[in-house]
Amino acid sequence: MTIRYPNGKKYVPAQQTGNRQKTNLSFSNRGKTLEDELNETNDYYLANDLAVIHKKPVPIQIVHVKYPARSAAVITEAYFRSPSTTDYNGVWNGKYIDFEAKETKNRTSFPLQNIHEHQVDHMKKVTEQDGIAFLLLKFTSLDRYFMLSFEYFEKKWERMLAGGRKSITLSEVEELSIEISPGFNPRLDYLAALDSLLKKPETETIERQENL
Amino acid sequence: MTIRYPNGKKYVPAQQTGNRQKTNLSFSNRGKTLEDELNETNDYYLANDLAVIHKKPVPIQIVHVKYPARSAAVITEAYFRSPSTTDYNGVWNGKYIDFEAKETKNRTSFPLQNIHEHQVDHMKKVTEQDGIAFLLLKFTSLDRYFMLSFEYFEKKWERMLAGGRKSITLSEVEELSIEISPGFNPRLDYLAALDSLLKKPETETIERQENL
């Protein structure tokens, strides 16, 4: 599945108008992590039968567990394992959705060291199976959110592997991503953004077929 | 998506012939849990670019973490949380796959208490989003494996909620499921079984269209 991105065009949810909301959102966002915002969004999708997308539990290596009489088992020694997949996956309208969400405090670029190599491999394999893989990036200092398809991310990853820069500049992110304006509910309507992107190629295909 | 099951018909992978293998398999299976067998199968699918399906990490509530100098963070107090979704999900050929795997030592029925209510809710929502949800059941004492679509499972779950029996009898499982014969590699080829099931309705649709 090819995702065509409108160069630097911002996705604005229909219900959002004017500058007033921007000020409010900047306020309501204080202290919330991207994970909180995505959990709220996914809860909204689930409650409204729009999608079933969950964050995966953090992978833990359990070494020792105590079983006290008459109470719950206690894990007394365990270690964090590095994730072999992305954080979020699920199903939306028959489509498999898979993404990694990352925050950066950087104001001018997204550092690629935020993403593990095995996560890149995972997203590549998902794309090969006709799943939809993308990254959801938050520039916390700028309070801006972007959805970057794996297809475009991979090009910048390969640039790094070829000895190029170890980050994606903000202007590249602006050009290649679809920007998501946060809202009240859902907080980050990434599926609406994805929907508008996926509809484009279909229209083009229909036009091409009509021209045959 | 409707899954039509051949009543009690056993799915036999193409490469498997004769009785010899059955004896070997019964031997090679000793001590392996269903989780081990599914991890092996999913590793095979991944390595051969057939599907990207992973077991989700066990959900843990972390209470206390120590950060010793110059070594990895240690979780010193944590508790098991009950899962809100199924254990396995992923993508296969553009399709979202979601299933729960359960073993029972019972020889005559599968007890429904093995499945949590929120897992049933999850599989229902997955089905509503056109994902493919099923249960993979292993009768350990009988060394038999079954794939039971959520559609049929749900009927038996509702029978229980209506005051009926708290299990699915083996003969019901035999009738409603597709039986999977374990192999060497992949160990439990549940996608081949699923593939043969999903192809049936399509053929019927084509036939119906031809008759129009």
Coordinates of C-alpha atoms in Angstrom, one line a residue:
Chain A
M1 CA 0.0 0.0 0.0
T2 CA 1.5 3.3 -1.1
I3 CA 0.8 6.4 1.1
R4 CA 1.1 9.7 -0.8
Y5 CA 1.7 12.6 1.5
P6 CA 0.6 16.1 0.6
N7 CA 3.9 18.0 0.8
G8 CA 3.9 19.7 4.1
K9 CA 0.1 20.0 4.1
K10 CA -1.3 20.0 7.5
Y11 CA -4.2 17.8 8.4
V12 CA -6.8 19.8 10.3
P13 CA -9.7 17.9 11.8
A14 CA -13.1 19.2 10.6
Q15 CA -14.3 20.4 14.0
Q16 CA -11.3 22.6 14.6
T17 CA -11.5 26.3 13.6
G18 CA -9.7 29.5 14.5
N19 CA -6.7 30.3 16.7
R20 CA -8.5 30.2 20.0
Q21 CA -8.3 26.4 20.2
K22 CA -4.5 26.4 19.6
T23 CA -4.0 28.5 22.8
N24 CA -6.3 26.2 24.8
L25 CA -4.7 23.0 23.5
S26 CA -1.2 24.3 24.4
F27 CA -2.6 24.8 27.9
S28 CA -4.4 21.4 28.2
N29 CA -1.4 19.6 27.0
R30 CA 0.8 20.6 30.0
G31 CA 2.4 17.6 31.6
K32 CA 0.8 15.0 29.3
T33 CA 3.1 12.5 27.7
L34 CA 2.6 11.3 24.1
E35 CA 1.8 7.9 25.6
D36 CA -1.0 9.4 27.7
E37 CA -2.4 11.3 24.6
L38 CA -2.3 8.1 22.5
N39 CA -3.9 6.0 25.2
E40 CA -6.7 8.6 25.4
T41 CA -7.1 8.5 21.7
N42 CA -7.1 4.7 21.5
D43 CA -9.7 4.6 24.3
Y44 CA -11.9 6.9 22.3
Y45 CA -11.5 4.8 19.1
L46 CA -12.4 1.7 21.1
A47 CA -15.4 3.2 22.9
N48 CA -16.7 4.5 19.6
D49 CA -16.1 1.3 17.6
L50 CA -13.7 3.0 15.3
A51 CA -10.6 0.8 15.8
V52 CA -9.1 -1.7 18.2
I53 CA -5.5 -0.4 18.8
H54 CA -3.6 -1.0 22.0
K55 CA -0.2 -0.2 23.4
K56 CA 1.8 -3.4 24.0
P57 CA 3.0 -4.1 27.5
V58 CA 6.6 -3.3 28.2
P59 CA 8.7 -6.5 27.8
I60 CA 10.1 -7.7 31.1
Q61 CA 12.5 -10.5 31.9
I62 CA 11.2 -12.0 35.1
V63 CA 13.9 -13.6 37.3
H64 CA 12.3 -14.1 40.6
V65 CA 8.7 -14.3 41.9
K66 CA 7.5 -14.8 45.4
Y67 CA 4.1 -16.4 46.2
P68 CA 3.1 -15.2 49.6
A69 CA 0.3 -17.2 51.3
R70 CA -3.2 -15.7 50.7
S71 CA -2.0 -12.8 48.5
A72 CA -1.0 -12.1 45.0
A73 CA 2.3 -13.2 43.5
V74 CA 5.1 -10.6 43.8
I75 CA 7.8 -10.2 41.2
T76 CA 10.9 -9.4 43.3
E77 CA 13.5 -9.4 40.5
A78 CA 13.0 -8.5 36.9
Y79 CA 14.7 -6.5 34.1
F80 CA 13.6 -4.4 31.2
R81 CA 14.1 -6.0 27.8
S82 CA 14.5 -4.0 24.7
P83 CA 11.3 -4.2 22.5
S84 CA 11.6 -6.3 19.3
T85 CA 8.5 -4.7 17.8
T86 CA 6.8 -1.3 17.9
D87 CA 4.7 -0.1 20.8
Y88 CA 1.2 0.1 19.2
N89 CA -0.7 -2.2 16.9
G90 CA -4.3 -3.2 16.1
V91 CA -7.0 -3.2 13.5
W92 CA -8.9 -0.4 11.9
N93 CA -11.6 -1.2 9.3
G94 CA -9.9 -4.4 8.2
K95 CA -6.5 -2.8 8.0
Y96 CA -3.5 -3.8 10.2
I97 CA -2.1 -0.7 11.9
D98 CA 1.4 -0.7 13.5
F99 CA 3.3 2.3 14.8
E100 CA 6.0 3.6 17.0
A101 CA 5.5 6.8 19.0
K102 CA 8.4 9.0 19.9
E103 CA 8.9 12.3 21.6
T104 CA 11.9 14.6 21.2
K105 CA 12.8 17.8 23.0
N106 CA 14.9 18.8 20.0
R107 CA 13.5 21.8 18.2
T108 CA 15.2 21.4 14.8
S109 CA 15.4 17.7 14.0
F110 CA 14.3 14.2 15.1
P111 CA 17.3 12.1 16.2
L112 CA 17.2 8.6 14.6
Q113 CA 18.9 7.0 17.6
N114 CA 15.4 7.1 19.2
I115 CA 14.4 4.1 17.0
H116 CA 16.0 0.7 17.4
E117 CA 17.2 -1.2 14.4
H118 CA 14.9 -4.2 15.1
Q119 CA 11.9 -1.9 15.2
V120 CA 12.9 -0.7 11.7
D121 CA 13.1 -4.3 10.6
H122 CA 9.7 -5.0 12.2
M123 CA 8.0 -2.1 10.3
K124 CA 9.6 -3.2 7.1
K125 CA 8.2 -6.7 7.5
V126 CA 4.8 -5.3 8.4
T127 CA 4.8 -3.2 5.2
E128 CA 5.7 -6.2 3.2
Q129 CA 2.7 -8.0 4.6
D130 CA 0.5 -5.1 3.5
G131 CA 0.1 -3.7 6.9
I132 CA 0.2 0.0 7.6
A133 CA 3.4 1.1 9.5
F134 CA 4.2 4.6 10.5
L135 CA 5.9 6.8 13.2
L136 CA 4.1 9.3 15.3
L137 CA 6.5 12.0 16.3
K138 CA 6.0 14.7 18.9
F139 CA 8.3 17.7 19.1
T140 CA 7.5 18.5 22.7
S141 CA 9.2 22.0 22.7
L142 CA 7.2 23.0 19.7
D143 CA 4.0 21.2 20.7
R144 CA 3.7 19.7 17.2
Y145 CA 2.8 16.2 16.1
F146 CA 3.6 14.4 12.9
M147 CA 2.6 11.2 11.2
L148 CA 5.5 9.9 9.1
S149 CA 4.9 6.8 6.9
F150 CA 7.5 4.1 7.3
E151 CA 8.2 4.4 3.6
Y152 CA 9.6 7.9 4.0
F153 CA 11.2 7.2 7.4
E154 CA 13.1 4.3 5.8
K155 CA 14.7 6.6 3.2
K156 CA 16.1 8.7 6.0
W157 CA 17.2 5.6 7.9
E158 CA 19.0 4.4 4.8
R159 CA 20.7 7.8 4.4
M160 CA 22.1 7.4 7.9
L161 CA 23.3 3.8 7.2
A162 CA 25.0 5.2 4.1
G163 CA 27.0 7.6 6.3
G164 CA 24.6 10.5 6.1
R165 CA 23.1 12.6 8.9
K166 CA 21.8 10.8 12.1
S167 CA 18.5 12.7 12.2
I168 CA 15.6 13.9 10.1
T169 CA 15.5 17.7 10.0
L170 CA 12.3 19.5 11.0
S171 CA 11.8 20.8 7.5
E172 CA 12.1 17.3 6.1
V173 CA 9.6 16.1 8.7
E174 CA 7.3 19.0 7.7
E175 CA 7.6 18.0 4.0
L176 CA 7.2 14.3 4.3
S177 CA 4.8 13.9 7.2
I178 CA 1.2 14.8 7.7
E179 CA 0.9 17.1 10.7
I180 CA -1.8 16.3 13.3
S181 CA -3.4 19.1 15.2
P182 CA -4.4 17.9 18.7
G183 CA -8.0 18.1 19.6
F184 CA -10.2 17.5 22.6
N185 CA -11.6 14.1 21.9
P186 CA -10.0 12.2 20.2
R187 CA -6.8 13.9 21.4
L188 CA -4.7 12.9 18.4
D189 CA -6.9 11.8 15.5
Y190 CA -4.2 9.9 13.6
L191 CA -6.7 7.6 11.9
A192 CA -8.5 10.5 10.3
A193 CA -5.2 11.8 9.0
L194 CA -4.4 8.3 7.8
D195 CA -7.8 8.0 6.2
S196 CA -7.4 11.2 4.2
L197 CA -4.0 9.9 2.9
L198 CA -5.2 6.5 2.0
K199 CA -8.2 7.8 0.0
K200 CA -6.0 9.8 -2.4
P201 CA -4.3 6.8 -4.2
E202 CA -7.7 5.1 -4.6
T203 CA -9.2 8.1 -6.4
E204 CA -6.2 8.2 -8.7
T205 CA -6.5 4.5 -9.4
I206 CA -10.2 5.0 -10.3
E207 CA -9.3 7.9 -12.6
R208 CA -6.6 5.8 -14.3
Q209 CA -9.1 2.9 -14.9
E210 CA -11.6 5.3 -16.4
N211 CA -9.0 6.5 -18.8
L212 CA -8.2 3.1 -20.1
Chain B
M1 CA -15.6 -12.0 7.0
T2 CA -17.3 -15.3 7.4
I3 CA -15.3 -18.4 8.1
R4 CA -16.9 -21.6 6.9
Y5 CA -15.7 -24.7 8.7
P6 CA -15.8 -28.1 7.2
N7 CA -17.7 -30.1 9.8
G8 CA -15.1 -32.0 11.7
K9 CA -12.8 -32.2 8.6
K10 CA -9.2 -32.3 9.6
Y11 CA -6.6 -30.0 8.1
V12 CA -3.6 -32.0 7.0
P13 CA -0.5 -30.0 5.8
A14 CA 0.5 -31.1 2.3
Q15 CA 4.0 -32.3 3.3
Q16 CA 2.6 -34.7 5.9
T17 CA 2.0 -38.3 4.9
G18 CA 1.6 -41.7 6.6
N19 CA 1.5 -42.7 10.2
R20 CA 5.3 -42.6 10.8
Q21 CA 5.3 -38.8 11.4
K22 CA 2.5 -39.0 13.9
T23 CA 4.6 -41.2 16.2
N24 CA 7.6 -39.0 15.8
L25 CA 5.6 -35.9 16.6
S26 CA 4.1 -37.3 19.7
F27 CA 7.6 -37.9 20.8
S28 CA 9.0 -34.5 19.8
N29 CA 6.2 -32.8 21.6
R30 CA 7.2 -34.0 25.0
G31 CA 7.5 -31.2 27.5
K32 CA 6.7 -28.4 25.0
T33 CA 4.1 -26.0 25.9
L34 CA 1.6 -24.6 23.4
E35 CA 3.4 -21.2 23.9
D36 CA 6.7 -22.8 22.8
E37 CA 5.1 -24.4 19.8
L38 CA 3.5 -21.1 18.7
N39 CA 6.6 -19.1 19.2
E40 CA 8.5 -21.6 17.0
T41 CA 5.7 -21.4 14.4
N42 CA 5.7 -17.6 14.5
D43 CA 9.5 -17.5 14.2
Y44 CA 9.2 -19.7 11.1
Y45 CA 6.5 -17.4 9.6
L46 CA 8.7 -14.3 10.3
A47 CA 11.9 -15.9 8.9
N48 CA 10.1 -17.0 5.7
D49 CA 8.2 -13.7 5.2
L50 CA 4.9 -15.4 5.6
A51 CA 3.5 -13.3 8.4
V52 CA 4.4 -11.0 11.3
I53 CA 2.7 -12.4 14.4
H54 CA 4.1 -12.0 17.9
K55 CA 3.1 -12.9 21.4
K56 CA 2.4 -9.8 23.5
P57 CA 4.5 -9.4 26.6
V58 CA 2.8 -10.3 29.9
P59 CA 1.3 -7.1 31.4
I60 CA 3.1 -6.1 34.6
Q61 CA 2.3 -3.4 37.1
I62 CA 5.7 -2.0 38.1
V63 CA 5.8 -0.6 41.7
H64 CA 9.5 -0.2 42.4
V65 CA 12.7 0.1 40.3
K66 CA 16.3 0.3 41.6
Y67 CA 18.9 2.1 39.5
P68 CA 22.3 0.7 40.6
A69 CA 25.3 2.7 39.5
R70 CA 26.9 1.2 36.3
S71 CA 24.4 -1.6 35.9
A72 CA 20.9 -2.2 34.5
A73 CA 17.8 -1.0 36.2
V74 CA 16.3 -3.7 38.4
I75 CA 12.6 -4.0 39.0
T76 CA 12.3 -5.0 42.7
E77 CA 8.5 -5.0 43.1
A78 CA 5.9 -5.7 40.5
Y79 CA 2.7 -7.6 40.0
F80 CA 1.0 -9.5 37.3
R81 CA -2.0 -7.7 35.7
S82 CA -4.8 -9.6 34.0
P83 CA -4.6 -9.2 30.2
S84 CA -7.2 -7.0 28.5
T85 CA -6.6 -8.4 25.1
T86 CA -5.5 -11.7 23.6
D87 CA -2.0 -13.1 23.6
Y88 CA -1.2 -13.0 19.9
N89 CA -1.7 -10.6 17.1
G90 CA -0.1 -9.5 13.9
V91 CA -0.5 -9.2 10.1
W92 CA -0.7 -11.9 7.5
N93 CA -1.1 -11.0 3.8
G94 CA -2.9 -7.7 4.6
K95 CA -5.1 -9.3 7.2
Y96 CA -5.2 -8.6 10.9
I97 CA -4.8 -11.8 12.9
D98 CA -5.7 -12.0 16.6
F99 CA -6.0 -15.1 18.7
E100 CA -5.9 -16.6 22.2
A101 CA -4.1 -19.9 22.8
K102 CA -5.2 -22.2 25.6
E103 CA -4.2 -25.6 26.8
T104 CA -6.4 -27.9 28.8
K105 CA -5.7 -31.3 30.4
N106 CA -9.4 -32.1 30.2
R107 CA -10.0 -35.0 27.8
T108 CA -13.7 -34.5 27.1
S109 CA -14.3 -30.7 27.0
F110 CA -12.8 -27.2 27.0
P111 CA -13.7 -25.3 30.1
L112 CA -14.8 -21.7 29.3
Q113 CA -13.4 -20.4 32.5
N114 CA -10.0 -20.4 30.7
I115 CA -11.1 -17.3 28.8
H116 CA -11.6 -13.9 30.4
E117 CA -14.7 -11.9 29.6
H118 CA -12.7 -8.9 28.5
Q119 CA -10.8 -11.2 26.0
V120 CA -14.2 -12.2 24.6
D121 CA -15.1 -8.5 24.3
H122 CA -11.8 -7.8 22.6
M123 CA -12.2 -10.6 20.0
K124 CA -15.8 -9.4 19.3
K125 CA -14.5 -5.9 18.6
V126 CA -11.7 -7.2 16.4
T127 CA -14.3 -9.2 14.4
E128 CA -16.4 -6.0 14.0
Q129 CA -13.3 -4.2 12.6
D130 CA -13.0 -7.0 10.0
G131 CA -10.0 -8.6 11.8
I132 CA -9.7 -12.3 12.0
A133 CA -10.1 -13.6 15.6
F134 CA -9.9 -17.2 16.7
L135 CA -8.9 -19.5 19.5
L136 CA -6.2 -22.1 19.3
L137 CA -7.0 -24.9 21.7
K138 CA -4.7 -27.7 22.7
F139 CA -6.0 -30.8 24.5
T140 CA -2.7 -31.8 26.1
S141 CA -3.8 -35.3 27.2
L142 CA -5.0 -36.1 23.7
D143 CA -2.2 -34.3 21.9
R144 CA -4.8 -32.6 19.6
Y145 CA -4.9 -29.0 18.4
F146 CA -7.9 -27.1 17.1
M147 CA -8.5 -23.7 15.6
L148 CA -12.0 -22.4 16.6
S149 CA -13.2 -19.2 15.0
F150 CA -14.5 -16.5 17.4
E151 CA -17.8 -16.7 15.6
Y152 CA -18.4 -20.3 16.8
F153 CA -16.8 -19.8 20.2
E154 CA -19.1 -16.8 20.9
K155 CA -22.2 -19.0 20.4
K156 CA -21.0 -21.4 23.2
W157 CA -20.0 -18.4 25.4
E158 CA -23.5 -17.0 25.0
R159 CA -24.9 -20.4 25.8
M160 CA -23.0 -20.3 29.1
L161 CA -24.2 -16.8 29.8
A162 CA -27.8 -18.0 29.2
G163 CA -27.3 -20.5 32.0
G164 CA -26.0 -23.4 29.8
R165 CA -22.9 -25.6 30.2
K166 CA -19.7 -23.9 31.2
S167 CA -17.6 -25.8 28.6
I168 CA -17.5 -26.8 25.0
T169 CA -17.6 -30.5 24.6
L170 CA -14.8 -32.2 22.6
S171 CA -17.4 -33.4 20.0
E172 CA -18.6 -29.8 19.6
V173 CA -14.9 -28.7 19.2
E174 CA -14.4 -31.4 16.6
E175 CA -17.5 -30.3 14.7
L176 CA -16.9 -26.6 14.8
S177 CA -13.1 -26.3 14.6
I178 CA -10.5 -27.1 12.1
E179 CA -8.0 -29.6 13.6
I180 CA -4.3 -28.8 13.1
S181 CA -1.9 -31.7 12.8
P182 CA 1.4 -30.7 14.2
G183 CA 4.4 -30.8 11.9
F184 CA 8.1 -30.3 12.1
N185 CA 8.5 -26.8 10.7
P186 CA 6.2 -24.9 11.0
R187 CA 5.2 -26.7 14.2
L188 CA 1.5 -25.6 14.1
D189 CA 0.6 -24.3 10.6
Y190 CA -2.5 -22.4 11.7
L191 CA -2.2 -20.0 8.8
A192 CA -2.4 -22.7 6.2
A193 CA -5.5 -24.0 8.0
L194 CA -6.9 -20.5 8.0
D195 CA -6.0 -20.0 4.4
S196 CA -7.9 -23.1 3.3
L197 CA -11.0 -21.9 5.3
L198 CA -10.9 -18.3 3.9
K199 CA -10.6 -19.5 0.3
K200 CA -13.9 -21.4 0.5
P201 CA -16.4 -18.5 0.7
E202 CA -14.5 -16.7 -2.1
T203 CA -14.9 -19.6 -4.5
E204 CA -18.6 -19.7 -3.6
T205 CA -18.9 -15.9 -4.3
I206 CA -17.3 -16.4 -7.7
E207 CA -19.6 -19.2 -8.5
R208 CA -22.6 -17.2 -7.5
Q209 CA -21.5 -14.3 -9.6
E210 CA -21.0 -16.6 -12.6
N211 CA -24.6 -17.8 -12.2
L212 CA -26.0 -14.3 -12.3

